[in-house]
Coordinates of C-alpha atoms and ligand atoms in Angstrom, one line a residue:
M90 CA 0.4 -30.0 0.2
G91 CA -0.5 -32.6 -2.5
F92 CA -3.3 -32.2 -5.1
R93 CA -4.6 -34.1 -8.0
L94 CA -6.2 -32.4 -11.0
A95 CA -8.1 -34.2 -13.7
E96 CA -6.9 -33.9 -17.3
N97 CA -9.7 -31.4 -18.1
E98 CA -8.7 -29.2 -15.0
K99 CA -5.0 -28.8 -15.8
D100 CA -5.3 -25.9 -18.0
R101 CA -7.6 -24.1 -15.7
Y102 CA -4.9 -24.2 -13.0
L103 CA -2.5 -22.8 -15.6
S104 CA -4.8 -20.1 -16.7
E105 CA -5.3 -19.1 -13.0
L106 CA -1.5 -19.0 -12.7
L107 CA -1.2 -16.8 -15.8
Q108 CA -3.4 -14.1 -14.2
S109 CA -0.5 -13.4 -11.8
Y110 CA 2.6 -14.9 -13.5
H111 CA 4.3 -15.3 -16.8
V112 CA 4.8 -19.1 -17.1
F113 CA 7.9 -20.5 -18.9
A114 CA 8.6 -24.1 -19.8
P115 CA 10.6 -26.1 -22.4
V116 CA 8.9 -25.7 -25.8
A117 CA 9.7 -26.6 -29.4
K118 CA 10.9 -23.5 -31.3
A119 CA 10.0 -24.2 -34.9
G120 CA 12.7 -23.6 -37.5
K121 CA 15.3 -22.7 -34.8
G122 CA 17.3 -26.0 -35.0
A123 CA 20.8 -26.3 -36.2
F124 CA 19.6 -27.8 -39.6
S125 CA 17.0 -26.4 -41.9
D126 CA 13.4 -27.1 -41.0
T127 CA 14.3 -28.5 -37.6
D128 CA 13.1 -27.5 -34.1
V129 CA 15.1 -26.8 -31.1
V130 CA 13.8 -27.2 -27.5
G131 CA 14.3 -24.1 -25.4
Y132 CA 12.4 -22.1 -22.9
G133 CA 9.4 -20.1 -23.9
E134 CA 6.1 -18.8 -22.4
I135 CA 3.3 -21.3 -22.4
E136 CA -0.5 -20.9 -22.4
S137 CA -1.4 -24.6 -22.1
F138 CA 0.3 -27.6 -20.6
G139 CA 0.1 -29.1 -24.1
D140 CA 2.8 -26.6 -25.2
I141 CA 5.4 -28.2 -23.0
V142 CA 8.0 -30.6 -24.5
L143 CA 9.3 -33.1 -22.0
D144 CA 10.2 -36.1 -24.2
R145 CA 13.3 -34.3 -25.4
K146 CA 15.9 -32.5 -23.3
S147 CA 15.9 -28.7 -23.8
H148 CA 19.0 -27.6 -25.6
F149 CA 19.0 -24.3 -23.7
S150 CA 18.7 -24.2 -20.0
P151 CA 16.1 -22.2 -18.0
K152 CA 18.8 -19.6 -17.1
E153 CA 17.9 -17.7 -20.2
V154 CA 14.5 -16.8 -18.7
F155 CA 16.0 -14.7 -15.8
Y156 CA 19.5 -14.2 -17.0
P157 CA 19.0 -12.9 -20.5
V158 CA 21.6 -13.6 -23.3
R159 CA 21.7 -9.9 -23.8
E160 CA 20.6 -7.3 -21.3
T161 CA 20.7 -3.5 -21.4
L162 CA 21.7 -2.3 -18.0
F163 CA 21.4 1.4 -18.6
Q164 CA 21.2 4.0 -21.3
F165 CA 23.3 7.2 -21.5
L166 CA 21.9 10.3 -23.0
K167 CA 24.4 13.3 -22.9
D168 CA 24.9 13.9 -19.2
E169 CA 22.0 11.6 -18.1
V170 CA 22.1 7.9 -17.2
L171 CA 18.8 6.0 -17.3
E172 CA 18.7 2.7 -15.6
T173 CA 16.5 0.2 -17.4
T174 CA 13.4 -1.2 -15.7
I175 CA 12.1 -4.8 -16.0
D176 CA 8.6 -6.3 -16.3
E177 CA 7.2 -6.3 -12.8
K178 CA 5.0 -9.4 -13.4
P179 CA 6.6 -12.3 -11.6
L180 CA 7.5 -15.6 -13.4
V181 CA 6.9 -19.3 -12.8
V182 CA 9.5 -21.5 -14.5
L183 CA 9.1 -25.3 -14.9
V184 CA 12.5 -27.0 -14.3
R185 CA 13.9 -30.5 -13.7
P186 CA 15.8 -31.2 -10.4
C187 CA 19.2 -30.9 -12.0
D188 CA 18.4 -27.4 -13.3
L189 CA 17.0 -26.3 -10.0
N190 CA 20.3 -27.3 -8.5
G191 CA 22.0 -25.4 -11.3
V192 CA 20.0 -22.3 -10.5
R193 CA 21.4 -22.5 -6.9
R194 CA 24.9 -22.5 -8.4
L195 CA 24.1 -19.4 -10.4
D196 CA 22.6 -17.8 -7.2
T197 CA 25.9 -18.6 -5.4
I198 CA 28.0 -16.9 -8.1
F199 CA 25.8 -13.8 -8.5
L200 CA 24.6 -13.3 -4.9
K201 CA 26.9 -15.0 -2.5
N202 CA 30.4 -14.7 -4.0
G203 CA 31.9 -11.8 -2.1
Q204 CA 30.5 -8.8 -0.3
E205 CA 28.4 -7.4 -3.2
V206 CA 25.4 -8.9 -4.9
D207 CA 24.8 -8.6 -8.6
T208 CA 21.8 -6.3 -8.5
Y209 CA 20.9 -6.9 -12.1
Y210 CA 20.7 -10.6 -11.6
E211 CA 19.0 -10.2 -8.2
R212 CA 16.1 -8.0 -9.5
R213 CA 15.1 -10.6 -12.0
R214 CA 15.8 -13.6 -9.9
K215 CA 13.6 -12.3 -7.0
K216 CA 10.6 -12.5 -9.4
V217 CA 11.0 -16.2 -10.1
K218 CA 9.2 -19.2 -8.6
F219 CA 10.0 -22.7 -9.6
L220 CA 7.6 -25.5 -10.4
M221 CA 9.8 -28.6 -10.5
V222 CA 8.9 -31.4 -13.0
E223 CA 9.4 -34.9 -11.6
C224 CA 12.2 -36.6 -13.5
T225 CA 12.7 -40.3 -12.9
E226 CA 14.1 -41.5 -16.3
G227 CA 16.5 -38.8 -17.5
F228 CA 18.2 -38.9 -21.0
D229 CA 21.1 -40.8 -22.5
T230 CA 23.7 -38.1 -21.6
C231 CA 22.5 -37.2 -18.1
F232 CA 24.8 -37.8 -15.2
C233 CA 23.0 -35.9 -12.4
V234 CA 23.2 -38.8 -10.0
S235 CA 27.0 -38.8 -10.1
M236 CA 27.0 -35.1 -9.4
G237 CA 24.5 -35.4 -6.6
S238 CA 22.0 -33.2 -8.4
N239 CA 19.3 -35.6 -9.1
V240 CA 17.4 -34.6 -5.9
A241 CA 16.1 -31.1 -5.2
T242 CA 13.7 -30.3 -2.4
D243 CA 13.8 -26.5 -2.4
Y244 CA 11.1 -26.0 -5.1
D245 CA 8.1 -23.8 -4.7
G246 CA 5.9 -26.4 -6.3
A247 CA 6.4 -29.8 -8.0
L248 CA 4.4 -31.7 -10.5
R249 CA 4.0 -35.1 -12.0
F250 CA 2.2 -35.6 -15.3
E251 CA 0.3 -38.9 -15.1
E252 CA -2.0 -40.5 -17.6
G253 CA -5.2 -38.5 -17.3
S254 CA -4.1 -36.3 -14.4
L255 CA -1.7 -33.8 -12.9
L256 CA -0.3 -34.2 -9.4
L257 CA 1.0 -31.2 -7.6
D258 CA 3.0 -30.6 -4.4
I259 CA 2.6 -27.0 -3.5
K260 CA 5.0 -25.5 -1.0
D261 CA 4.5 -21.8 -1.8
P262 CA 0.9 -20.8 -1.0
A263 CA 1.1 -18.2 -3.8
L264 CA 1.0 -21.1 -6.3
A265 CA -2.2 -22.6 -4.7
T266 CA -4.7 -21.0 -7.0
E267 CA -8.5 -20.9 -6.8
I268 CA -9.0 -24.4 -8.3
L269 CA -7.0 -26.0 -5.5
R270 CA -8.9 -24.3 -2.7
D271 CA -11.2 -26.6 -0.7
R272 CA -10.0 -29.6 -2.7
P273 CA -9.1 -32.8 -0.8
E274 CA -5.4 -33.3 -0.4
A275 CA -3.8 -36.0 -2.5
D276 CA -0.9 -38.2 -1.5
F277 CA 2.0 -37.1 -3.7
Q278 CA 5.7 -37.6 -2.9
V279 CA 8.1 -36.5 -5.6
E280 CA 10.3 -39.3 -6.9
Y281 CA 13.8 -38.9 -8.3
I282 CA 16.0 -40.7 -10.8
R283 CA 18.5 -43.0 -8.9
E284 CA 20.7 -44.2 -11.7
N285 CA 21.8 -42.7 -15.0
K286 CA 23.3 -44.6 -18.0
V287 CA 26.3 -42.4 -17.7
K288 CA 28.4 -42.6 -14.6
V289 CA 31.0 -40.0 -13.7
D290 CA 33.7 -39.9 -11.1
A291 CA 35.4 -36.6 -10.6
P292 CA 38.8 -36.7 -9.0
P293 CA 38.9 -36.0 -5.3
L294 CA 40.1 -32.5 -4.5
E295 CA 43.3 -33.7 -3.0
A296 CA 44.2 -35.6 -6.1
V297 CA 44.0 -32.5 -8.3
T298 CA 47.7 -31.6 -8.5
K299 CA 49.9 -29.7 -11.0
D300 CA 50.5 -33.0 -12.8
L301 CA 46.8 -33.0 -13.9
F302 CA 47.1 -29.4 -15.2
D303 CA 50.3 -30.3 -17.2
H304 CA 49.0 -33.6 -18.5
D305 CA 48.8 -34.5 -22.2
L306 CA 45.1 -35.1 -21.8
W307 CA 44.4 -31.5 -22.8
T308 CA 46.2 -31.6 -26.1
E309 CA 43.4 -33.9 -27.5
Y310 CA 41.0 -31.0 -27.1
T311 CA 43.4 -28.5 -28.8
S312 CA 42.9 -30.5 -32.0
R313 CA 39.2 -31.4 -31.5
C314 CA 37.5 -28.3 -30.0
I315 CA 36.6 -25.6 -32.4
A316 CA 36.0 -23.0 -29.7
C317 CA 32.4 -22.5 -30.7
G318 CA 31.1 -21.9 -27.1
R319 CA 28.0 -24.0 -27.5
C320 CA 28.8 -26.0 -24.4
N321 CA 28.9 -22.8 -22.4
T322 CA 25.7 -21.2 -23.7
S323 CA 23.7 -24.4 -23.1
C324 CA 25.1 -24.9 -19.6
I325 CA 22.8 -24.0 -16.6
T326 CA 25.8 -23.2 -14.5
C327 CA 27.9 -21.0 -16.8
S328 CA 27.6 -17.4 -15.6
C329 CA 30.3 -15.5 -17.5
F330 CA 29.4 -12.3 -19.3
T331 CA 31.1 -9.5 -21.1
M332 CA 30.2 -5.8 -21.3
Q333 CA 29.4 -3.8 -24.5
D334 CA 29.0 -0.1 -24.8
V335 CA 26.9 0.6 -27.8
Q336 CA 26.8 4.2 -29.1
V337 CA 24.1 5.4 -31.5
N338 CA 25.6 8.7 -32.5
D339 CA 28.9 10.0 -33.6
E340 CA 29.5 12.1 -30.4
K341 CA 29.5 9.0 -28.2
N342 CA 27.0 10.6 -25.8
L343 CA 24.0 8.6 -26.8
G344 CA 23.9 4.8 -26.3
E345 CA 23.6 2.0 -23.9
R346 CA 25.6 -0.5 -21.8
R347 CA 24.8 -4.1 -22.3
R348 CA 26.0 -7.3 -20.8
V349 CA 26.1 -10.3 -23.0
W350 CA 26.8 -13.9 -22.2
A351 CA 30.5 -14.9 -22.7
S352 CA 32.2 -18.2 -23.1
C353 CA 35.6 -19.3 -21.8
H354 CA 36.0 -21.4 -24.9
I355 CA 35.8 -18.5 -27.3
D356 CA 38.8 -16.6 -28.6
G357 CA 39.1 -13.3 -26.9
Y358 CA 37.7 -14.3 -23.5
S359 CA 41.1 -14.5 -21.9
D360 CA 42.5 -11.4 -23.5
M361 CA 44.2 -9.2 -20.9
A362 CA 45.7 -5.7 -20.8
G363 CA 48.9 -5.4 -22.8
G364 CA 47.8 -7.9 -25.3
H365 CA 48.5 -10.9 -23.1
N366 CA 46.5 -14.2 -23.3
F367 CA 47.4 -17.0 -21.0
R368 CA 45.0 -19.6 -22.5
K369 CA 45.5 -19.5 -26.3
K370 CA 45.2 -23.3 -27.1
H371 CA 41.7 -24.8 -27.1
G372 CA 42.9 -27.6 -24.9
E373 CA 43.9 -25.0 -22.3
K374 CA 40.4 -23.6 -22.4
M375 CA 38.9 -27.0 -22.0
R376 CA 41.2 -27.5 -19.0
F377 CA 40.0 -24.2 -17.5
K378 CA 36.4 -25.1 -17.9
T379 CA 36.8 -28.6 -16.6
M380 CA 38.7 -27.5 -13.5
H381 CA 36.2 -24.8 -12.8
K382 CA 33.3 -27.2 -13.0
V383 CA 34.7 -30.0 -10.9
N384 CA 37.5 -28.5 -8.8
D385 CA 37.7 -24.7 -8.3
Y386 CA 34.1 -24.1 -7.4
H387 CA 34.1 -27.2 -5.3
R388 CA 37.0 -26.0 -3.3
R389 CA 35.3 -22.7 -2.6
F390 CA 31.7 -23.7 -2.1
G391 CA 31.8 -27.4 -1.2
E392 CA 30.0 -29.0 -4.2
H393 CA 30.6 -29.5 -7.9
M394 CA 29.5 -26.6 -10.1
C395 CA 28.5 -29.1 -12.8
V396 CA 25.1 -30.6 -12.1
G397 CA 25.4 -33.3 -14.8
C398 CA 22.6 -32.1 -17.1
G399 CA 24.6 -33.4 -20.0
R400 CA 23.6 -30.5 -22.4
C401 CA 27.3 -29.8 -23.2
D402 CA 27.6 -33.3 -24.6
D403 CA 24.3 -33.0 -26.5
V404 CA 25.2 -29.8 -28.3
C405 CA 29.0 -30.1 -29.0
P406 CA 29.4 -30.2 -32.8
E407 CA 32.7 -32.1 -32.4
Y408 CA 31.1 -34.8 -30.2
I409 CA 33.3 -33.9 -27.3
S410 CA 32.0 -35.6 -24.2
F411 CA 32.4 -33.6 -21.0
S412 CA 31.5 -36.6 -18.9
K413 CA 34.2 -38.7 -20.6
C414 CA 36.7 -35.9 -20.0
I415 CA 35.9 -35.9 -16.2
N416 CA 36.3 -39.7 -16.1
K417 CA 39.6 -39.5 -18.0
L418 CA 40.8 -36.9 -15.5
N419 CA 39.9 -39.1 -12.6
Q420 CA 41.7 -42.0 -14.2
I421 CA 44.9 -39.9 -14.7
A422 CA 44.6 -38.7 -11.1
K423 CA 44.6 -42.4 -10.0
E424 CA 47.6 -43.2 -12.1
V425 CA 49.6 -40.2 -10.9
A426 CA 48.9 -41.1 -7.3
Q427 CA 50.3 -44.7 -7.8
Ligands
SF4_183 S1 29.2 -28.6 -17.6 FE1 27.8 -29.7 -19.0 S2 26.8 -31.3 -17.8 FE2 27.7 -29.8 -16.3 S3 26.1 -28.4 -15.8 FE3 27.2 -27.5 -17.6 S4 26.1 -28.3 -19.5 FE4 25.4 -29.5 -17.7
SF4_184 S1 30.8 -27.2 -27.8 FE1 32.5 -28.6 -28.2 S2 33.6 -27.7 -29.9 FE2 32.3 -26.1 -29.0 S3 33.6 -25.0 -27.5 FE3 32.5 -26.6 -26.4 S4 33.9 -28.4 -26.4 FE4 34.6 -27.0 -28.0

């Protein structure tokens, strides 16, 4: 159902939402930028629509809201194990279409990848509703259209900020607050970006052969990538984590188990029992990530894992472009096939 709210009604809708939900959106985090006295755009709780930053892409994706960077799973106290609880109040998260598609990729990994679901992810994820922000322009590094992620229709609500008003398309009645009741419906169809400046062609699955894995392409990244992991932490679809047992006394019987985001680019990620490591070079790690994003996941689940948000290109301190890497891989696949 479509609704139109006047400028002076927008924050009343938000304050009604806040009675039942925490509301998260991209906001400027003062002083948190890479350089001194600079901001970074990441997800935070809002109290007014004026808090939201939409003219810059968020460096961090919305996954940090319901898949925390560091999460205590349980605490152990002598012979007792105490499972942690979470805030029961549900969340509304404002996302762009690419990120909503990215959330579906995370859902697949955590909830539909085998017989067991990840209960720690599930308990948080069940509390989240998504208000999708219409996105028709994108940013310089976006390539969502190439990845088929520019359109998302499985939102709980969608919104368009217009000069002097807010248009809403509400699918989940729980997001239709008091101010929307008995209000005449407005005609609002969400529009989507249809062309990005960056265009990417991933190689077709049948063209991804051993030749591509062995190709010299990856040596470039051995010399350029510094294995900082920023591309992974900013990615909406990266889901890897590591476990940490943290003890707080000398007897090792008091402490907690945490899971913490991990990165396939960072040294130590590929360490195995016996001291083995089969991906030591940074180029090999880049190959692993690339193939995971546009090949392995695709073979298993029928679509690219990468949604083309372009954040990895935005944050890489070595100016490594993932979109260019995919295009190079495709070009090599064509040459190998000739
Ligand atoms: S790999 Fe890069 S472009 Fe693709 S979803 Fe992750 S951050 Fe976005
Ligand atoms: S952000 Fe760039 S330098 Fe850092 S790990 Fe990723 S590709 Fe390598």
